[in-house]
Amino acid sequence: MAAGRALGLGPVLLFCLWGLAAPASLLRRLGQHIQQYQERAGLGLSPGAAVLPKVGWLEQPLDPFNTSDRRSFLQIVKHSLGQRCLSFSRAATVAQLRATEPQVSGVGDRQWLYQTCTEFGFYVSCEDLRCPFSLLPALPSHLDLCEQVFGLTASSVAQAVAQTNSYYGGQTPRATHVLFVNGDIDPWHVLSVTQALGPSAPALLIPGASHCLDMAPERPSDSPSLCQGRQNISQQLQAWLGPTKENQGRI
């Protein structure tokens, strides 16, 4: 974890998901901002990387190749959260995370926060001066949530993260028969194992792949690197499980 100056969240801001124009316009402007940043920094999207959002994409089926599920991105978000609007109020966020009553809707934010506070310390921050998302909450803001919601101090979180890394081995675990798979445009890949630790602990970094993309169903739009990555995963599993299957057949 890295330290940084906390940023204020500002006034309450509601993004109403029933009003399609505002979120779509926001995402398009965000896409343009990212593109400009990449051009200034001399960066480019690798082949097979996600295309920037286009007008009307929020209303289109999230999975165009699944004829049995024609729900759009907005419909899925509204259904999973059980809300018409998403609140950007810090106070509302804390109150929601403190709620312990069982909820029919929701995505497990309280459970995930507890796990980050007591094990992982996975916090998305953007504190580099070149960062295009300069208004993302810095690390102290995330740690404040641990104390406000669960009464856990920043030092206790740091101690828990150190203990987790010590127990599991951090980025050099003593693992055997484990294939570490990541996509190089998945922000979480920097926390994973991206280089082989040995013959029985290989690593696969798929170019142009985002978070868990290798686990998604195959689609005609899959990039060649993603298709090759799935083949490599299948071959590795066959190499490990094949002899076991043969031995079971002899019993």
Coordinates of C-alpha atoms in Angstrom, one line a residue, residues 133-232:
F133 CA -8.4 10.1 -12.7
S134 CA -7.1 12.8 -10.4
L135 CA -10.3 12.9 -8.3
L136 CA -10.3 9.2 -7.3
P137 CA -10.1 8.9 -3.5
A138 CA -6.5 8.5 -2.3
L139 CA -5.4 5.7 0.0
P140 CA -6.2 7.5 3.4
S141 CA -9.8 7.9 2.2
H142 CA -10.1 4.2 1.7
L143 CA -8.5 3.4 5.0
D144 CA -10.9 5.8 6.8
L145 CA -13.8 3.6 5.6
C146 CA -12.3 0.7 7.5
E147 CA -12.3 2.7 10.7
Q148 CA -15.7 4.3 10.1
V149 CA -17.5 1.1 9.2
F150 CA -15.6 -1.6 11.3
G151 CA -13.5 0.4 13.8
L152 CA -10.3 -0.9 12.2
T153 CA -7.4 1.6 12.2
A154 CA -5.0 2.1 9.3
S155 CA -2.2 0.4 11.3
S156 CA -4.3 -2.7 11.9
V157 CA -5.1 -2.9 8.1
A158 CA -1.4 -2.7 7.3
Q159 CA -0.7 -5.4 9.9
A160 CA -3.4 -7.6 8.4
V161 CA -2.0 -7.2 4.9
A162 CA 1.5 -8.0 6.0
Q163 CA 0.2 -11.1 7.7
T164 CA -1.7 -12.2 4.6
N165 CA 1.4 -11.8 2.4
S166 CA 3.5 -13.6 4.9
Y167 CA 1.1 -16.5 5.1
Y168 CA 0.4 -16.9 1.4
G169 CA 3.8 -15.8 0.1
G170 CA 2.7 -12.5 -1.6
Q171 CA 3.8 -12.5 -5.2
T172 CA 6.2 -15.4 -4.7
P173 CA 4.0 -18.1 -3.2
R174 CA 5.3 -21.6 -2.7
A175 CA 2.8 -23.0 -5.2
T176 CA 2.8 -26.2 -7.3
H177 CA 0.5 -27.1 -10.1
V178 CA -0.9 -23.5 -10.3
L179 CA -1.3 -21.6 -13.5
F180 CA -1.5 -17.8 -12.8
V181 CA -3.6 -16.2 -15.5
N182 CA -3.9 -12.4 -16.0
G183 CA -4.8 -9.9 -18.7
D184 CA -2.3 -7.1 -19.3
I185 CA -5.0 -4.4 -19.3
D186 CA -6.5 -5.6 -16.1
P187 CA -5.5 -3.2 -13.4
W188 CA -5.3 -6.0 -10.8
H189 CA -2.6 -7.9 -12.7
V190 CA 0.1 -5.9 -10.9
L191 CA -0.9 -7.6 -7.7
S192 CA -0.7 -11.1 -9.2
V193 CA 2.0 -13.4 -10.4
T194 CA 2.9 -12.5 -14.0
Q195 CA 6.2 -14.5 -14.3
A196 CA 6.6 -18.2 -13.9
L197 CA 7.8 -19.2 -10.4
G198 CA 9.0 -22.6 -11.7
P199 CA 8.1 -25.5 -13.9
S200 CA 5.0 -26.4 -11.9
A201 CA 3.9 -22.8 -11.3
P202 CA 3.7 -21.1 -14.8
A203 CA 2.3 -17.7 -15.5
L204 CA 0.3 -16.5 -18.5
L205 CA -0.2 -12.8 -19.2
I206 CA -2.7 -12.4 -22.1
P207 CA -2.2 -9.3 -24.2
G208 CA -5.2 -7.0 -24.6
A209 CA -7.3 -9.0 -22.0
S210 CA -9.2 -7.3 -19.2
H211 CA -10.4 -8.6 -15.8
C212 CA -11.2 -12.4 -15.9
L213 CA -11.8 -12.2 -19.7
D214 CA -10.3 -15.7 -20.2
M215 CA -13.2 -17.1 -18.0
A216 CA -15.9 -15.6 -20.1
P217 CA -17.7 -17.7 -22.8
E218 CA -16.1 -17.8 -26.2
R219 CA -17.4 -15.1 -28.6
P220 CA -16.8 -14.4 -32.3
S221 CA -15.3 -11.1 -31.3
D222 CA -12.5 -12.6 -29.2
S223 CA -9.0 -11.5 -30.1
P224 CA -6.4 -13.9 -31.3
S225 CA -4.4 -13.4 -28.2
L226 CA -7.4 -14.3 -26.0
C227 CA -8.1 -17.4 -28.1
Q228 CA -4.5 -18.5 -27.8
G229 CA -4.5 -17.9 -24.1
R230 CA -7.5 -20.2 -23.6
Q231 CA -5.7 -22.8 -25.6
N232 CA -2.6 -22.5 -23.4

